[in-house]
Amino acid sequence: MADNPTQAIENLLHEDRKFPPSPEFTARANAQPGIHEAAAADPIGFWEREARQRISWFREPTVVLDDSNPPFFKWFVDGELNVTYNCIDRHLAAGHGDKVAYYWEGEPGDDRVITYQELGDEVNRFANGLKSLGVGKGDRVAIYMGMVPELAIAMLACARIGAPHSVIFGGFSSDAIVDRVEDATSKVLITCDGSWRRGKVVDLKGAADTAIERTDLIEHCIVLERTKHGVPMVAGRDVWWHDLVADQSTECPPEVMNAEDLLYILYTSGTTGKPKGIMHTGGGYLAGATATHSYVFDIKPDEDIWWCAADIGWVTGHTYIVYGPLANLTTSVMYEGTPDFPDKDRLWAIIEKYNVTQLYTAPTAIRAFMKWGVEYPQRHDLTSLRLLGTVGEPINPEAWMWYQQNIGPVDIPIVDTWWQTETGSIMISPLPGVTTTKPGTATIAMPGIQADVVDEAGNSVSRGEGGFLVIRGPWPSMLRSIWGDDERYVDTYWSRFDGMYFPGDGAKIDEDGYLWLLGRVDDVMLVAGHNISTMEVESALVSHPAVAEAAVVGRKDELTGQAIAAFVSLREGFEGNDDLLAELRNHVATSIGPIAKPASIVFTPDVPKTRSGKIMRRLLRDISEQRQLGDVTTLANADIVKDIADMAAAATSDD
Ligand code: ATP
Ligand code: MG
């Protein structure tokens, strides 16, 4: 880092910091230079090759893309497969039964090793158990569990028998269960007695019971014993997992599924409003999951210990803890609890224990690590790491640099991956070994994906300009629709721009053609006639040494249209006072321009986030405009919201 702090900021906020791939990495990389160009020349041919090479089909597809009824696209239409055959059976047949599928680490410190053979046996026993309860092809099964191996087993058992799963994040309340069970009309709910979180039991069964009482849909509730804290069981309705599988056979032939049969429904995390039941089908999804997992993370099944530290309740866990890694014969780490239990070095202890080679986490986690300080990673040997990934929100350049400099050997490749529940797999990301990275940008679209930035009228913007991110044309792992609401599918994603998929995010394209994700389009502020992205102001704030995390929103202002309101949490050892406040405002003014200077800054111990760790700007806007706060139960840190509201009311330092 430069001695002169101002110069360091320049480097971080501007686009001149570049990290080309090292020749050593490229020499062995799964993705080779030229891959983007070759795919761009024939995207459909690219995906056809990926799908044929990576998937073991029961019946090879003859049609790659059916685009006769846009935007209801279909891929590999007459192909037949079972996703679990690809994740398990073919590996066993090839003699990999003893290979480890999961190293599982419980929060209290217990651990389990699960081989592919054991995984296959457990999946089949549980699949037979589901059948014994009358679950069959097409039935939607709700799953509400903690991060235990049985969560993956339950999903795979559903896929085995052709019953689409609907996983509900274990941190959600009973309201979320009711909504999702009713929307998908699920008759079976799989849960745990409880899960461990920061040393305490989360009473999953209690929440499940409350939910089941409020809907008459659930006929059976299967309960895995994890915390053993003693939960009531309702006779005839509830059954223990271990009782259900006790007498079941380890043989269960995989159901033959059409490529376009529903694999699962997953509700979006609800950052912007009512969650949408996103539908994914088996063939195209598996093609996207396996190809991206291999290219983006450079997975070498014989050598790597892969760790996606997300929760399976989000799409990241579906694609990069369960389906992608298993189909790619990967050994993964799975962790039950929080990163700060029993101490703030838990992640680093796990990496050291299992010799993790690739770590995939979220900017929100990285900013927490920055806030806690480097002494925690420094306690451990992290030299096994050879690649780092991030997903979920834009990553501030400062956080990107911190990740690269402090976690594992310096200068290992960082992949900032942009995608959504809807896209099924990674859409924009550097490919290690191929793409020169720059802190703060997800760089360029994946091979076979055409991303662009357009203006209001749908015309491509010139380099150096911002606008709306769009994806031109369909791709295999795209959502097929919103469950029960085709109209909302068309309206939300395919109506704003003719013939283009609109994800709802803003982006800027730089002089190199790199894509800078700027957050949701609703978050772009209009201050005195200038478009300013919340992301840019946040990144400027985070580039100040005192700042760990910043959330920025535009609040209504008589004079300027919108005024910039910032919420800032400080790194350990710094104190929020008037001097720092003035310094931060000037810091933003010098980094971006006087127009971007926040009108108010509130120091807060934490900023409100959704359970998936995303900054909840909708709520901060309400706070800033002193509106009645809506439902905050889906927030991870609801208790701090009131404090922030009080502080925000007090802070309005205009000049
Ligand atoms: P909802 O759609 O219900 O409001 P959500 O959009 O938060 O919820 P997800 O599908 O989990 O639900 O999140 C996808 C969104 O996360 C993207 O649209 C984008 O805004 C953001 N995102 C994900 N990865 C990145 C990234 N690497 N850079 C910038 N933004 C990202
Ligand atoms: Mg979304």
XYZ file of C-alpha atoms and ligand atoms in Angstrom:
687
model
C 0.000 0.000 0.000
C 1.250 3.488 -0.824
C 2.713 5.629 1.987
C 0.578 8.547 1.019
C -2.992 7.709 2.088
C -4.519 9.927 -0.559
C -2.605 8.087 -3.225
C -3.767 4.764 -1.770
C -7.362 5.892 -2.131
C -6.782 6.938 -5.694
C -5.454 3.498 -6.417
C -8.359 1.806 -4.749
C -11.178 3.819 -6.155
C -9.908 4.188 -9.651
C -9.491 1.530 -12.188
C -5.749 1.345 -12.464
C -4.951 -1.428 -10.008
C -4.527 -4.645 -11.922
C -3.524 -8.159 -11.026
C -2.760 -10.260 -14.079
C -2.847 -14.048 -13.641
C 0.481 -15.612 -12.830
C 1.975 -17.849 -15.533
C 2.284 -20.680 -12.981
C -1.420 -20.551 -12.236
C -2.352 -20.350 -15.891
C -0.203 -23.351 -16.740
C -2.465 -25.620 -14.687
C -5.763 -23.724 -14.780
C -9.041 -25.393 -15.781
C -9.924 -22.344 -17.854
C -7.446 -21.379 -20.542
C -6.958 -18.090 -22.406
C -9.275 -17.910 -25.402
C -12.174 -19.645 -23.644
C -14.350 -16.498 -23.676
C -13.750 -15.774 -27.331
C -14.439 -19.360 -28.398
C -17.690 -19.427 -26.411
C -18.769 -16.012 -27.720
C -18.455 -17.258 -31.282
C -20.969 -20.039 -30.540
C -22.599 -19.816 -27.082
C -25.091 -22.594 -27.731
C -22.357 -24.894 -28.979
C -20.333 -24.023 -25.870
C -23.166 -25.044 -23.542
C -23.886 -28.158 -25.564
C -20.292 -29.310 -25.120
C -20.311 -28.502 -21.406
C -23.573 -30.388 -20.885
C -22.414 -33.448 -22.789
C -19.017 -33.627 -21.107
C -20.026 -32.860 -17.546
C -23.356 -34.674 -17.255
C -23.979 -38.422 -17.435
C -27.329 -38.572 -19.230
C -29.682 -41.547 -19.184
C -30.725 -40.262 -22.581
C -28.554 -37.744 -24.449
C -30.471 -34.648 -25.533
C -30.854 -34.042 -29.260
C -32.208 -30.481 -28.883
C -29.979 -27.994 -27.043
C -32.203 -24.906 -26.832
C -35.912 -24.573 -27.459
C -36.602 -20.851 -27.837
C -39.984 -21.198 -29.520
C -41.875 -19.543 -26.626
C -39.732 -16.789 -25.103
C -39.099 -16.016 -22.305
C -40.065 -19.599 -21.396
C -36.821 -21.078 -22.664
C -36.043 -24.784 -22.423
C -32.658 -26.472 -22.500
C -31.679 -30.022 -23.442
C -35.425 -30.630 -23.834
C -35.489 -34.329 -24.671
C -32.556 -35.251 -22.418
C -33.112 -37.545 -19.439
C -31.059 -37.702 -16.275
C -31.095 -37.856 -12.523
C -29.036 -35.218 -10.790
C -28.160 -37.552 -7.891
C -26.883 -40.203 -10.299
C -24.423 -37.505 -11.393
C -23.596 -36.498 -7.814
C -23.152 -40.024 -6.420
C -23.743 -43.223 -8.430
C -21.342 -42.531 -11.254
C -18.574 -41.734 -8.744
C -19.200 -45.003 -6.890
C -19.166 -46.919 -10.172
C -15.788 -45.338 -10.947
C -14.344 -46.556 -7.630
C -14.509 -43.331 -5.602
C -16.654 -44.671 -2.750
C -13.969 -43.972 -0.157
C -13.375 -40.415 -1.267
C -14.561 -37.827 1.240
C -17.611 -35.872 0.137
C -17.894 -33.710 3.261
C -15.738 -32.847 6.211
C -18.421 -31.564 8.505
C -17.613 -29.371 11.475
C -20.235 -28.830 14.162
C -20.217 -25.540 16.026
C -19.578 -27.104 19.462
C -16.452 -28.742 18.011
C -17.761 -32.192 17.047
C -16.978 -33.334 13.518
C -17.905 -35.983 10.959
C -16.337 -37.362 7.812
C -18.761 -38.520 5.115
C -17.538 -40.477 2.113
C -19.308 -40.673 -1.216
C -20.330 -44.260 -0.365
C -21.845 -43.198 2.951
C -23.558 -40.246 1.321
C -25.087 -42.541 -1.304
C -26.322 -45.015 1.299
C -27.885 -42.305 3.437
C -29.520 -40.595 0.482
C -31.099 -43.863 -0.615
C -32.312 -44.792 2.852
C -33.880 -41.411 3.328
C -35.354 -41.439 -0.198
C -37.025 -44.757 0.639
C -38.236 -43.230 3.883
C -39.830 -40.356 1.988
C -41.515 -42.825 -0.343
C -42.891 -44.706 2.671
C -44.661 -41.480 3.651
C -46.219 -41.276 0.209
C -43.884 -38.655 -1.289
C -43.555 -39.104 -5.043
C -42.431 -37.451 -8.237
C -43.557 -33.833 -8.451
C -44.437 -33.394 -4.740
C -42.842 -30.283 -3.196
C -41.013 -31.039 0.044
C -40.194 -28.216 2.470
C -36.863 -28.416 4.303
C -36.117 -26.238 7.338
C -32.868 -27.377 8.924
C -29.559 -26.193 10.278
C -26.242 -26.751 8.521
C -25.956 -30.484 9.079
C -25.013 -33.112 6.467
C -28.597 -34.382 6.590
C -29.701 -31.129 4.959
C -27.735 -32.069 1.834
C -28.929 -35.674 2.204
C -32.561 -34.548 2.372
C -32.202 -32.422 -0.767
C -30.522 -35.243 -2.664
C -33.138 -37.770 -1.492
C -35.844 -35.506 -2.911
C -33.974 -35.195 -6.192
C -33.508 -38.974 -6.216
C -37.262 -39.589 -6.324
C -38.141 -36.546 -8.417
C -39.744 -34.537 -5.605
C -38.703 -30.867 -5.891
C -37.333 -29.483 -2.637
C -38.023 -26.062 -1.222
C -35.329 -25.201 1.300
C -36.225 -22.553 3.880
C -33.241 -20.915 5.556
C -32.909 -22.152 9.159
C -32.548 -18.589 10.459
C -36.054 -17.643 9.342
C -39.047 -17.472 11.660
C -42.279 -19.465 11.494
C -43.840 -16.742 9.291
C -41.377 -17.493 6.530
C -42.160 -21.214 6.800
C -45.912 -20.617 6.531
C -45.509 -18.354 3.488
C -43.257 -20.768 1.657
C -45.165 -23.949 2.573
C -48.411 -22.364 1.390
C -46.955 -20.890 -1.769
C -45.434 -24.230 -2.823
C -48.239 -26.332 -1.228
C -45.840 -28.683 0.534
C -47.268 -31.605 2.501
C -44.052 -32.759 4.115
C -41.673 -30.667 6.225
C -38.206 -31.876 7.187
C -36.603 -30.178 10.175
C -34.214 -30.649 13.121
C -34.935 -30.508 16.831
C -32.529 -27.581 16.857
C -29.251 -26.244 15.557
C -26.251 -24.658 17.233
C -25.634 -20.977 16.776
C -23.122 -19.003 18.819
C -23.240 -21.600 21.573
C -27.022 -21.572 21.867
C -29.742 -23.871 20.602
C -31.950 -22.473 17.859
C -35.313 -24.130 18.402
C -36.124 -25.158 14.842
C -38.793 -27.654 15.850
C -40.552 -24.973 17.882
C -40.722 -22.681 14.867
C -41.823 -25.606 12.692
C -44.615 -26.484 15.140
C -45.882 -22.914 15.226
C -45.882 -22.845 11.438
C -47.618 -26.219 11.073
C -50.394 -25.073 13.405
C -51.042 -22.082 11.188
C -51.502 -24.056 7.992
C -53.395 -27.280 7.389
C -51.101 -28.430 4.601
C -48.374 -30.326 6.467
C -49.224 -34.013 6.908
C -45.807 -35.233 8.011
C -42.943 -33.589 9.827
C -39.622 -35.463 9.844
C -37.296 -34.431 12.673
C -33.551 -34.959 12.766
C -32.083 -35.173 16.232
C -29.178 -32.747 16.520
C -29.277 -30.685 19.715
C -31.223 -33.238 21.801
C -32.841 -30.489 23.844
C -36.093 -32.417 24.129
C -38.852 -31.443 21.728
C -42.483 -32.551 21.755
C -43.486 -34.941 18.967
C -47.061 -35.082 17.700
C -48.173 -38.686 17.271
C -49.168 -39.608 13.719
C -47.691 -36.373 12.317
C -44.103 -36.192 13.520
C -41.494 -38.872 12.936
C -37.838 -38.968 13.946
C -35.416 -39.157 11.032
C -33.601 -42.119 12.640
C -36.865 -44.058 13.020
C -37.891 -43.325 9.458
C -34.681 -44.690 7.953
C -34.096 -47.525 10.473
C -35.377 -50.334 8.277
C -34.880 -48.747 4.887
C -32.762 -50.296 2.165
C -29.635 -48.560 0.850
C -30.904 -49.283 -2.660
C -33.183 -46.780 -4.326
C -33.102 -46.572 -8.108
C -32.886 -42.957 -9.329
C -36.085 -41.685 -10.927
C -35.630 -40.963 -14.627
C -36.243 -37.237 -15.013
C -36.665 -35.086 -18.057
C -34.066 -32.304 -18.260
C -36.869 -29.766 -17.840
C -38.529 -31.397 -14.806
C -38.442 -29.228 -11.703
C -35.424 -29.873 -9.452
C -36.217 -27.291 -6.810
C -37.923 -24.089 -5.794
C -35.937 -21.543 -3.826
C -37.317 -18.244 -2.601
C -35.111 -15.168 -3.152
C -33.711 -13.619 -0.012
C -36.282 -10.838 0.040
C -33.997 -7.806 0.099
C -36.391 -5.852 -2.077
C -39.785 -7.175 -1.032
C -41.952 -10.294 -1.198
C -39.758 -13.314 -1.991
C -40.205 -14.991 -5.350
C -40.336 -18.803 -5.715
C -37.558 -19.308 -8.216
C -37.832 -22.520 -10.255
C -34.808 -24.499 -11.393
C -34.845 -27.613 -13.554
C -32.312 -30.454 -13.548
C -30.460 -30.511 -16.864
C -29.597 -26.877 -17.502
C -28.981 -26.157 -13.836
C -26.495 -29.002 -13.504
C -24.656 -27.867 -16.643
C -24.295 -24.346 -15.218
C -23.411 -25.497 -11.695
C -20.687 -27.932 -12.758
C -19.096 -25.738 -15.444
C -18.909 -22.612 -13.292
C -17.716 -24.494 -10.216
C -14.879 -25.978 -12.223
C -13.824 -22.864 -14.163
C -14.307 -20.133 -11.559
C -12.793 -21.968 -8.598
C -10.324 -24.040 -10.624
C -11.419 -27.216 -8.854
C -9.012 -30.158 -8.993
C -10.998 -33.076 -7.514
C -7.861 -35.048 -6.612
C -6.161 -32.260 -4.693
C -8.564 -29.674 -3.418
C -10.451 -29.166 -0.195
C -13.198 -26.777 -1.169
C -15.101 -24.598 1.267
C -18.131 -22.553 0.383
C -18.902 -20.890 3.717
C -22.451 -19.891 2.766
C -25.600 -21.425 4.194
C -27.348 -24.096 2.122
C -30.533 -22.080 2.664
C -29.305 -19.655 -0.019
C -28.719 -20.418 -3.678
C -24.962 -20.181 -3.114
C -25.183 -23.232 -0.876
C -27.466 -25.116 -3.251
C -25.116 -24.669 -6.191
C -21.695 -24.574 -4.535
C -22.081 -26.768 -1.430
C -24.409 -29.419 -2.821
C -24.900 -29.826 -6.567
C -21.789 -28.370 -8.233
C -19.158 -29.839 -5.877
C -20.754 -33.284 -5.636
C -21.244 -33.632 -9.374
C -17.614 -32.532 -9.757
C -16.415 -35.201 -7.280
C -15.107 -32.577 -4.889
C -14.220 -32.884 -1.215
C -15.947 -30.057 0.655
C -15.917 -28.607 4.128
C -19.298 -27.838 5.681
C -19.601 -25.803 8.890
C -22.603 -25.535 11.162
C -22.134 -22.325 13.122
C -21.011 -18.721 13.194
C -17.501 -17.416 12.393
C -17.033 -15.896 15.855
C -17.650 -18.936 18.029
C -15.956 -19.790 20.312
C -13.670 -16.989 19.092
C -13.284 -14.726 16.077
C -10.756 -17.070 14.485
C -13.105 -19.993 13.898
C -12.969 -19.841 10.090
C -9.208 -19.682 10.088
C -8.996 -22.588 12.542
C -11.160 -24.671 10.208
C -9.054 -23.783 7.179
C -5.936 -24.848 9.044
C -7.536 -28.054 10.343
C -8.665 -29.303 6.925
C -6.064 -27.639 4.683
C -8.737 -25.799 2.758
C -7.555 -24.772 -0.722
C -10.389 -22.497 -1.898
C -12.616 -20.348 0.299
C -15.859 -18.763 -0.944
C -17.539 -16.222 1.318
C -19.402 -12.892 1.294
C -18.308 -9.224 1.478
C -20.291 -8.835 4.675
C -18.144 -11.531 6.301
C -14.944 -9.997 4.945
C -15.887 -6.604 6.366
C -16.526 -8.256 9.740
C -13.068 -9.864 9.602
C -11.543 -6.470 8.806
C -13.343 -4.965 11.755
C -12.124 -7.686 14.121
C -8.531 -7.260 12.974
C -5.725 -9.260 11.380
C -4.607 -10.911 14.593
C -7.275 -13.595 14.127
C -6.169 -14.897 10.717
C -2.561 -14.444 11.844
C -3.066 -17.052 14.560
C -3.313 -19.787 11.932
C -1.390 -21.357 9.105
C -3.415 -20.478 6.021
C -0.825 -21.441 3.424
C -3.042 -24.217 2.028
C -5.258 -21.557 0.405
C -4.738 -20.987 -3.310
C -7.885 -19.069 -4.313
C -10.474 -16.836 -2.633
C -14.005 -16.056 -3.768
C -16.744 -13.619 -2.816
C -20.462 -13.314 -3.570
C -23.650 -11.632 -2.432
C -22.999 -7.909 -2.618
C -20.577 -5.608 -4.353
C -17.215 -5.881 -2.618
C -15.597 -2.562 -1.779
C -12.106 -2.276 -3.289
C -10.677 -1.815 0.204
C -12.258 -5.062 1.414
C -11.018 -6.838 -1.721
C -7.460 -5.669 -1.014
C -7.694 -6.678 2.625
C -8.888 -10.160 1.639
C -6.039 -10.564 -0.828
C -3.347 -9.247 1.493
C -4.387 -10.950 4.725
C -5.996 -14.287 3.992
C -3.625 -17.006 2.830
C -0.539 -16.449 0.714
C -0.559 -12.874 -0.635
C -1.715 -12.231 -4.171
C -3.577 -15.506 -4.713
C -6.420 -15.072 -7.224
C -9.611 -13.432 -5.979
C -12.857 -14.104 -7.796
C -15.675 -11.607 -7.199
C -18.688 -13.492 -8.533
C -21.959 -11.817 -9.491
C -25.100 -13.897 -9.784
C -28.559 -14.350 -8.308
C -30.981 -16.998 -7.094
C -32.566 -16.548 -10.502
C -29.431 -17.178 -12.541
C -28.711 -20.523 -10.843
C -24.961 -20.207 -11.246
C -22.221 -17.603 -11.557
C -22.711 -15.147 -14.438
C -19.967 -12.538 -14.071
C -16.576 -13.366 -12.602
C -12.905 -13.416 -13.395
C -11.579 -16.815 -14.434
C -8.398 -17.545 -12.487
C -5.524 -18.094 -14.845
C -7.243 -16.094 -17.572
C -8.642 -12.775 -16.337
C -6.656 -9.850 -14.996
C -8.462 -8.771 -11.832
C -9.102 -5.298 -10.452
C -10.344 -4.765 -6.889
C -14.050 -3.935 -6.796
C -15.106 -5.263 -10.177
C -16.558 -8.690 -10.989
C -14.779 -8.154 -14.359
C -16.458 -9.894 -17.305
C -19.256 -12.332 -18.108
C -18.663 -16.063 -17.956
C -18.026 -17.890 -21.226
C -21.375 -18.497 -22.919
C -23.011 -15.522 -21.145
C -23.541 -12.140 -22.794
C -23.798 -9.355 -20.224
C -24.173 -5.694 -21.170
C -24.933 -2.299 -19.646
C -27.751 -0.363 -21.292
C -29.463 3.003 -20.910
C -33.181 3.657 -20.279
C -33.934 2.948 -23.934
C -32.067 -0.358 -23.930
C -29.071 0.834 -25.954
C -25.587 -0.217 -24.891
C -23.791 2.560 -23.030
C -20.269 3.574 -24.010
C -17.271 2.550 -21.992
C -16.856 4.614 -18.870
C -20.623 4.967 -18.415
C -23.227 3.467 -16.112
C -26.718 2.087 -16.590
C -28.713 -1.106 -16.210
C -27.120 -4.526 -16.222
C -28.772 -6.904 -18.705
C -28.135 -10.408 -19.966
C -28.704 -10.939 -23.657
C -30.225 -14.285 -24.479
C -31.033 -17.341 -22.360
C -28.543 -19.576 -20.522
C -28.949 -23.149 -19.241
C -29.157 -22.547 -15.466
C -31.608 -19.643 -15.724
C -34.831 -19.727 -13.717
C -37.713 -21.220 -15.679
C -40.382 -19.116 -13.990
C -41.677 -17.963 -10.618
C -43.655 -20.749 -8.956
C -47.340 -20.174 -9.599
C -46.794 -16.789 -11.201
C -45.686 -16.819 -14.838
C -46.881 -13.259 -15.227
C -44.623 -11.966 -12.464
C -41.750 -13.848 -14.125
C -42.330 -12.066 -17.425
C -42.971 -8.680 -15.771
C -40.025 -8.736 -13.387
C -37.276 -9.975 -15.647
C -38.266 -9.713 -19.301
C -40.431 -6.625 -19.697
C -38.199 -3.657 -19.006
C -36.005 -4.221 -22.062
C -37.137 -6.050 -25.154
C -35.603 -9.525 -25.467
C -33.174 -9.016 -22.564
C -33.081 -10.419 -19.048
C -33.129 -7.597 -16.489
C -31.684 -8.612 -13.095
C -32.558 -5.322 -11.358
C -28.951 -4.290 -10.740
C -27.109 -1.195 -11.877
C -23.615 -1.417 -13.351
C -20.887 0.627 -14.916
C -18.652 -0.520 -17.751
C -15.086 0.805 -17.595
C -12.535 1.565 -20.281
C -11.374 -2.062 -20.296
C -14.938 -3.312 -20.720
C -15.068 -4.517 -17.108
C -18.376 -4.554 -15.238
C -18.644 -2.749 -11.901
C -21.779 -3.813 -10.064
C -23.362 -0.831 -8.351
C -26.154 -2.505 -6.391
C -29.845 -2.472 -7.137
C -31.141 0.147 -9.544
C -33.538 1.385 -6.856
C -30.483 2.256 -4.765
C -28.966 4.727 -7.211
C -29.260 8.241 -5.789
C -30.036 11.403 -7.642
C -28.292 14.266 -5.884
C -28.650 17.722 -7.411
C -29.110 16.177 -10.837
C -26.201 13.745 -10.580
C -26.519 9.974 -10.472
C -24.427 8.661 -7.618
C -24.355 5.028 -6.650
C -24.580 4.059 -2.997
C -21.776 1.624 -3.728
C -19.300 4.315 -4.720
C -19.893 6.372 -1.600
C -19.695 3.280 0.583
C -16.415 2.259 -1.023
C -14.995 5.720 -0.456
C -15.964 5.546 3.218
C -14.580 2.027 3.641
C -11.283 3.158 2.124
C -10.758 5.327 5.225
C -8.661 3.461 7.808
C -11.208 4.022 10.585
C -14.161 2.546 8.726
C -15.101 -1.129 8.748
C -18.478 -0.945 7.103
C -20.658 1.692 5.517
C -24.223 1.759 4.284
C -25.415 4.678 2.228
C -28.912 5.678 1.132
C -30.519 8.671 -0.486
C -33.119 10.447 1.622
C -35.565 12.991 0.297
C -34.277 16.532 0.461
C -36.139 19.702 -0.479
C -33.048 21.340 -1.883
C -31.062 18.665 -3.678
C -33.773 16.091 -4.458
C -31.936 13.481 -2.489
C -29.380 13.913 0.257
C -26.813 11.286 1.075
C -27.280 9.632 4.457
C -24.470 7.379 5.616
C -24.335 4.804 8.391
C -20.854 3.824 9.407
C -19.429 1.192 11.723
C -15.840 1.621 12.818
C -12.915 -0.743 13.069
C -11.807 -1.864 16.491
C -9.848 0.927 18.241
C -11.591 3.916 16.612
C -14.119 6.226 18.193
C -16.923 8.042 16.406
C -16.750 11.765 17.257
C -17.294 15.094 15.507
C -13.716 15.301 14.238
C -13.933 11.924 12.592
C -17.313 12.836 11.162
C -15.889 15.924 9.481
C -12.872 13.975 8.310
C -15.010 11.270 6.710
C -17.180 13.782 4.896
C -14.102 15.460 3.482
C -12.600 12.118 2.636
C -15.600 11.287 0.435
C -15.456 14.731 -1.128
C -11.799 14.299 -2.094
C -12.246 10.699 -3.261
C -15.322 11.140 -5.443
C -16.212 14.821 -5.507
C -17.963 17.398 -3.292
C -21.350 16.358 -4.682
C -20.960 12.935 -3.050
C -20.315 14.327 0.426
C -22.774 12.698 2.868
C -25.250 15.154 4.401
C -25.362 13.051 7.541
C -23.239 10.299 9.017
C -24.441 8.120 11.844
C -21.949 5.961 13.726
C -23.461 2.606 14.593
C -22.050 -0.637 16.005
C -23.511 -2.512 13.035
C -25.657 -1.770 10.008
C -28.980 -3.572 9.546
C -28.649 -6.614 7.328
C -30.914 -9.282 5.952
C -30.391 -12.804 7.216
C -28.340 -13.432 4.104
C -25.965 -10.655 5.183
C -26.960 -7.949 2.734
C -27.207 -4.355 3.826
C -30.895 -3.516 4.187
C -31.049 -0.171 2.404
C -34.832 -0.188 2.120
C -34.966 -0.032 5.912
C -32.258 2.595 6.180
C -34.203 4.764 3.760
C -37.242 4.445 6.006
C -35.117 5.378 8.991
C -33.583 8.346 7.200
C -36.925 9.668 6.089
C -38.309 8.953 9.543
C -41.048 6.693 8.285
C -42.799 4.050 10.327
C -40.575 0.966 10.214
C -42.170 -2.087 8.620
C -41.590 -5.694 9.535
C -38.019 -6.228 10.674
C -38.261 -9.879 11.679
C -36.275 -11.063 8.676
C -33.330 -8.938 9.778
C -30.262 -10.540 11.273
C -29.795 -7.746 13.782
C -33.259 -6.289 14.354
C -32.382 -5.069 17.848
C -29.974 -2.415 16.588
C -32.511 -0.870 14.241
C -34.230 1.204 16.888
C -30.925 2.606 18.132
C -29.989 3.599 14.616
C -33.362 5.252 14.120
C -32.847 7.325 17.258
C -29.338 8.338 16.237
C -30.431 9.154 12.696
C -33.166 11.430 13.967
C -30.536 13.330 15.936
C -27.979 13.561 13.132
C -28.611 15.957 10.321
C -25.477 17.913 9.786
C -25.962 19.786 6.564
C -23.704 22.414 5.117
P -34.755 -10.272 -3.553
O -34.579 -10.521 -5.019
O -35.846 -11.094 -2.960
O -34.830 -8.821 -3.194
P -31.903 -10.764 -3.264
O -31.776 -10.126 -4.610
O -31.081 -10.228 -2.142
O -33.434 -10.807 -2.794
P -30.324 -13.058 -4.033
O -30.749 -13.756 -5.272
O -29.812 -13.891 -2.921
O -31.576 -12.310 -3.421
O -29.220 -11.983 -4.349
C -28.847 -11.589 -5.652
C -28.384 -10.152 -5.642
O -27.220 -9.992 -4.824
C -27.961 -9.606 -6.985
O -29.058 -9.199 -7.759
C -27.053 -8.451 -6.584
O -27.797 -7.305 -6.248
C -26.360 -8.967 -5.355
N -25.036 -9.563 -5.685
C -24.697 -10.865 -5.665
N -23.397 -11.045 -5.955
C -22.868 -9.833 -6.194
C -21.554 -9.345 -6.553
N -20.509 -10.160 -6.705
N -21.419 -8.021 -6.739
C -22.460 -7.182 -6.584
N -23.700 -7.570 -6.229
C -23.920 -8.874 -6.030
Mg -32.975 -10.217 -6.253
